[in-house]
Coordinates of C-alpha atoms in Angstrom, one line a residue:
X77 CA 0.0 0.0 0.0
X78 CA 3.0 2.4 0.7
X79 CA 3.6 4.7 -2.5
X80 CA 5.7 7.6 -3.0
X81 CA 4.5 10.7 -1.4
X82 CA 3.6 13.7 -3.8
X83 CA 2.3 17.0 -2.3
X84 CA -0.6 19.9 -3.9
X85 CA -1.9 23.1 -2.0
X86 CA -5.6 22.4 -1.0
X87 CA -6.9 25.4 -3.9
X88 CA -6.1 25.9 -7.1
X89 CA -2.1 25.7 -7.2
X90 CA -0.1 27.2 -9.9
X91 CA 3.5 25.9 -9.7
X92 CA 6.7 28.2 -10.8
X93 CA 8.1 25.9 -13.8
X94 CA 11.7 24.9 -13.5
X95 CA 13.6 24.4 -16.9
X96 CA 16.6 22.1 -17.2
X97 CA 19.7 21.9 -19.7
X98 CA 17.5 20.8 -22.4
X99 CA 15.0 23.3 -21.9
X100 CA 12.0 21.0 -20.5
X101 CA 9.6 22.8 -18.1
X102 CA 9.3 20.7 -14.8
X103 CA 6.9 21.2 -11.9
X104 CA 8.1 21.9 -8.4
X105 CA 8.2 18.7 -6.7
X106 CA 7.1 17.4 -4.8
X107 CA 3.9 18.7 -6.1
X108 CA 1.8 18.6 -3.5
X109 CA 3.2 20.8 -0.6
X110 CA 0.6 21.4 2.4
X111 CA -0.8 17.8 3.2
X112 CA 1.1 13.9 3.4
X113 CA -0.4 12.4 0.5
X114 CA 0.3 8.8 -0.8
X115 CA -0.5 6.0 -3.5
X116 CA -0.8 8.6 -6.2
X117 CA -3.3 6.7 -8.8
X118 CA -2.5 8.3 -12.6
X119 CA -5.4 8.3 -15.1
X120 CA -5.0 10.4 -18.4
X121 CA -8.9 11.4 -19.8
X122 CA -9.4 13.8 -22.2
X123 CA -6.0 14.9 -22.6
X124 CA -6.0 15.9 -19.2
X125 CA -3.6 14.2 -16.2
X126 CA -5.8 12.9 -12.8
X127 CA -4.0 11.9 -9.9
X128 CA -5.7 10.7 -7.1
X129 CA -4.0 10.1 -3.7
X130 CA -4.9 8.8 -0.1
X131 CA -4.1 11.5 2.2
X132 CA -2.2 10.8 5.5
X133 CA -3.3 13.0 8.5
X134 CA -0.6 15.5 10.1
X135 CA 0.7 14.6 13.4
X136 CA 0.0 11.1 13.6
X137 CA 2.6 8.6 14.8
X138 CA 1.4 5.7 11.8
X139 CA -1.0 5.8 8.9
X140 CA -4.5 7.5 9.8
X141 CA -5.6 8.1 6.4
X142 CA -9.7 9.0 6.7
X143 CA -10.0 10.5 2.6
X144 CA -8.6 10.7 -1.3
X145 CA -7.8 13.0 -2.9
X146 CA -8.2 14.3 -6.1
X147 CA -5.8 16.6 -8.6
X148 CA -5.0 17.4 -12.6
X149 CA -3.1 19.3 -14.9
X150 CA -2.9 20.1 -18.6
X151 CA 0.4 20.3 -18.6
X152 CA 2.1 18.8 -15.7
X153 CA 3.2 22.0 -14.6
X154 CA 0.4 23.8 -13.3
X155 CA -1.8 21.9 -10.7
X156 CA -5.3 21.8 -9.5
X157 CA -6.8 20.6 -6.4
X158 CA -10.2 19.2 -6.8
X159 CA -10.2 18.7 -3.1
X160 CA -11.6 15.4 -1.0
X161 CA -13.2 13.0 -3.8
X162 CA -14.7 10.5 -1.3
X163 CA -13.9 10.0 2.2
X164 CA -14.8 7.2 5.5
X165 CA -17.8 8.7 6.0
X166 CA -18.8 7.4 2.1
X167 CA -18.6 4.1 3.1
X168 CA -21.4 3.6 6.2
X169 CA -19.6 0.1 6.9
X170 CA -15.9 1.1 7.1
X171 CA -14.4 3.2 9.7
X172 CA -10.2 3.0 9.0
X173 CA -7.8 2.9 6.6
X174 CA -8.5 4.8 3.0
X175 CA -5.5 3.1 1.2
X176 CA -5.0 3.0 -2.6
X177 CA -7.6 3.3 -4.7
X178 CA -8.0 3.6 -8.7
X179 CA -10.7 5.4 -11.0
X180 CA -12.0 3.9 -14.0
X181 CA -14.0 5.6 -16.6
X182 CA -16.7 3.5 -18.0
X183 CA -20.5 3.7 -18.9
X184 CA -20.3 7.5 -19.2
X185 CA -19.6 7.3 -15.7
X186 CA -16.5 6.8 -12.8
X187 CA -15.9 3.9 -11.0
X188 CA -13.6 4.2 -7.7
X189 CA -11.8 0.9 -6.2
X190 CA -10.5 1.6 -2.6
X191 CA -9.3 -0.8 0.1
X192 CA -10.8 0.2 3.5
X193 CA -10.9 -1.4 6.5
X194 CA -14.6 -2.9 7.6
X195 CA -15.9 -2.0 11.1
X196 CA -15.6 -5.7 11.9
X197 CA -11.9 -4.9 11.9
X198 CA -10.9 -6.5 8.5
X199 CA -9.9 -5.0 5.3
X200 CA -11.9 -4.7 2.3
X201 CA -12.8 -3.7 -1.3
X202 CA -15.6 -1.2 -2.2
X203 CA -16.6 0.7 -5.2
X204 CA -18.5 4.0 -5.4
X205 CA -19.3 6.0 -8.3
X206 CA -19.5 9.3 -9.6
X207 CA -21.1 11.2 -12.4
X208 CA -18.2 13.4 -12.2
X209 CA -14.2 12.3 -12.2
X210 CA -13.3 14.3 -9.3
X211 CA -16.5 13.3 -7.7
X212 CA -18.1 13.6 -5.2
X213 CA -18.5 9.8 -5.0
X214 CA -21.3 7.4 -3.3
X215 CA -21.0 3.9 -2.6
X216 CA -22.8 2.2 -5.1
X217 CA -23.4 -1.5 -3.2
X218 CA -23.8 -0.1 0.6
X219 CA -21.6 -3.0 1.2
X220 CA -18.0 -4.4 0.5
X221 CA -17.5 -5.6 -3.6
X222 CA -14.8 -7.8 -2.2
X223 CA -14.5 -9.1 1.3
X224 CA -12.0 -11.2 3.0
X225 CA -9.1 -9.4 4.1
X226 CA -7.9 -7.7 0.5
X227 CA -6.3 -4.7 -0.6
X228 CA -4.7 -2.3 -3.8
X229 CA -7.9 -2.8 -6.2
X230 CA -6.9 -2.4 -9.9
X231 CA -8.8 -2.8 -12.9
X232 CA -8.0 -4.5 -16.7
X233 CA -9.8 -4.2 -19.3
X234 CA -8.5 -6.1 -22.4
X235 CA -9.5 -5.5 -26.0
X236 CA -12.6 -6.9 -26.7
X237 CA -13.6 -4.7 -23.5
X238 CA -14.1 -7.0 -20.6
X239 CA -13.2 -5.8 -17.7
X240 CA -11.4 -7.6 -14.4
X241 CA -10.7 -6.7 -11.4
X242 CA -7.2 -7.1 -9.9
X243 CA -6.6 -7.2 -6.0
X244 CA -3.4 -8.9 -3.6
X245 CA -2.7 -9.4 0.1
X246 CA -0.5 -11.3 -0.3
X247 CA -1.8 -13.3 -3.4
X248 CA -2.8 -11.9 -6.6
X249 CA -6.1 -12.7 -7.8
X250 CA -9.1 -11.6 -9.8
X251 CA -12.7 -11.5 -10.7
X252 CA -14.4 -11.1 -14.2
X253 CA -16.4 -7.7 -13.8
X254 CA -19.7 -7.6 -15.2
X255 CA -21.1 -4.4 -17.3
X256 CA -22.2 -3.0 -14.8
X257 CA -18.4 -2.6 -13.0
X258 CA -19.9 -3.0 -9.6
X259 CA -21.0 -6.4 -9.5
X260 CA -19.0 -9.7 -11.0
X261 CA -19.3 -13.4 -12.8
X262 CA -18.2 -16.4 -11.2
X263 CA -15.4 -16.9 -8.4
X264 CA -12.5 -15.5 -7.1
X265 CA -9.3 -16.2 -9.5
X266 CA -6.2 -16.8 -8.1
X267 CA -2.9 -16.2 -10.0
X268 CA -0.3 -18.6 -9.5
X269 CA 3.3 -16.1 -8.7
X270 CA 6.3 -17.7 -10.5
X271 CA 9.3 -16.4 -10.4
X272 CA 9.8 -16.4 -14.2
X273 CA 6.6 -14.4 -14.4
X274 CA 6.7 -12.0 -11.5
X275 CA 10.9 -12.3 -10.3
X276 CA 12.5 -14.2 -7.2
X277 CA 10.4 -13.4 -3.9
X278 CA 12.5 -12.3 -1.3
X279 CA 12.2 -11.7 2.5
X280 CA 11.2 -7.9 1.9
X281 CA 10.2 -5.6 -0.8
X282 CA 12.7 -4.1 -3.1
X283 CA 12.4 -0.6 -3.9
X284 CA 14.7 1.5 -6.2
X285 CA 16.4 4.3 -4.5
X286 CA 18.4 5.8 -6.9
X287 CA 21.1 5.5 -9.7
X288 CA 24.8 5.3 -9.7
X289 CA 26.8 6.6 -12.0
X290 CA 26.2 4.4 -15.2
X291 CA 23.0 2.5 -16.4
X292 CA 24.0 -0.4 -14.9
X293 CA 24.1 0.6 -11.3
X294 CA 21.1 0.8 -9.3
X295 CA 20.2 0.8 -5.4
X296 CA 17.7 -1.1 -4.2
X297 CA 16.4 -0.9 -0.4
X298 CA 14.5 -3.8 0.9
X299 CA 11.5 -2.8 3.2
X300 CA 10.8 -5.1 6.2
X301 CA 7.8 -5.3 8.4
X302 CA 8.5 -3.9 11.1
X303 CA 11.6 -2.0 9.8
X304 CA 14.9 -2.5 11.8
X305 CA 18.0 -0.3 11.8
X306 CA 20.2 -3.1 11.0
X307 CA 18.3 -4.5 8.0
X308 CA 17.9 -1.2 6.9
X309 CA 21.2 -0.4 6.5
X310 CA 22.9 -3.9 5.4
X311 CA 20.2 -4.4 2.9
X312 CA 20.8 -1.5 0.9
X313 CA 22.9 -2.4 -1.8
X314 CA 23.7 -2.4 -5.3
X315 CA 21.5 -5.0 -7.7
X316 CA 23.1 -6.8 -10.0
X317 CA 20.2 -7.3 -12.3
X318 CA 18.4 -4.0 -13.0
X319 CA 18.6 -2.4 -14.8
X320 CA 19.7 -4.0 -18.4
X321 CA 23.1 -2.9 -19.6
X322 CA 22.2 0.6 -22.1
X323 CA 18.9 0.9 -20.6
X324 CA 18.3 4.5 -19.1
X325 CA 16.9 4.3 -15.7
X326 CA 15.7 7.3 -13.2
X327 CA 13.0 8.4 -11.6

């Protein structure tokens, strides 16, 4: 669920442009400045830029994220906040935990997939819907889509326009989404995790933390649950595999 935090004022923000060697505008970053926003969620529609974000309250000791978060851009330079999108108090069932969540356009309408954690106490999918793509949303079930403990909703939809719905925690599986996007056919899929498909698991989660000097060199940090001081410092070390050889690599 953890994603790199980007930051936005909470009105409409216009941010100075930067310009490189090359002449390329570039916004501020991060580009969200006044709240701790996370799980940024990308969605071009009609040649416009969406990101939608959790948002992570100030002052709290670990995550105590109540909302999302909506922004765009024409130009990825200058920013607008569309403000809270959906929040807890859509969900009547949930009370914790608005993690990362996706839009999807479809039926002439807007379709958000959010993990959130049920007031039995155990993580969820639901889906609410909008008329608009910055919302406001409204649950569209009054219930979970998906129960059972899952998380980080994403949704395929290959080219003859059927639609799935992607989820893990740990394991990745899916569901065939009907029409209707808020409803599904058959069971639960599950998708078996080879390591020729999907790499070598190891004991944490690797995340890039920056390049060294050629395209060949890149440092990886491995995240543990909880995090230690030790493992955070031994494990960060150069890969060997990533990137290819001549393959340009940043962020």
């Amino acid at each position: 669920m953890l994603g790199y935090m980007i930051a936005l004022t909470p009105a409409l923000l216009l941010l100075g442009a930067l310009f490189d060697g090359a002449g390329l505008a570039r916004a501020n970053n991060p580009i969200v400045q006044t709240i701790y926003t996370t799980d940024p969620a990308p969605l071009v529609y009609n040649n416009r830029v969406y990101v939608f974000t959790g948002h992570d309250e100030d002052g709290s000791t670990g995550f105590n994220m109540r909302d999302w978060r909506a922004y765009s851009t024409s130009d990825m330079v200058n920013w607008q906040d569309h403000g809270v999108m959906a929040s807890l108090a859509t969900f009547s069932w949930a009370n914790a935990n608005a993690w990362a969540g996706q839009v999807i356009p479809r039926n002439g309408r807007f379709y958000f997939y959010v993990p959130i954690r049920r007031t039995t106490g155990s993580m969820a999918i639901g889906v609410a819907v909008s008329d608009s793509i910055t919302g406001p949303y409204r649950d569209a079930l009054g219930k979970p889509l998906v129960d059972n403990n899952e998380i980080d909703p994403t949704v395929f939809i290959d080219d003859n326009g059927q639609a799935y719905l992607y989820w893990g925690n740990p394991k990745l599986s899916y569901v065939r989404l009907n029409q209707d996007m808020i409803s599904y056919s058959g069971g639960v899929n599950r998708v078996t995790l080879t390591p020729q498909g999907f790499g070598a698991r190891t004991s944490g989660h690797l995340l890039m933390r920056k390049v060294l000097g050629s395209t060949s060199a890149v440092r990886l940090a491995t995240w543990f649950t909880p995090p230690t001081a030790a493992r955070k410092t031994s494990d960060i070390q150069p890969h060997p595999r990533l990137p290819d050889p001549g393959r340009t690599v940043g962020w």
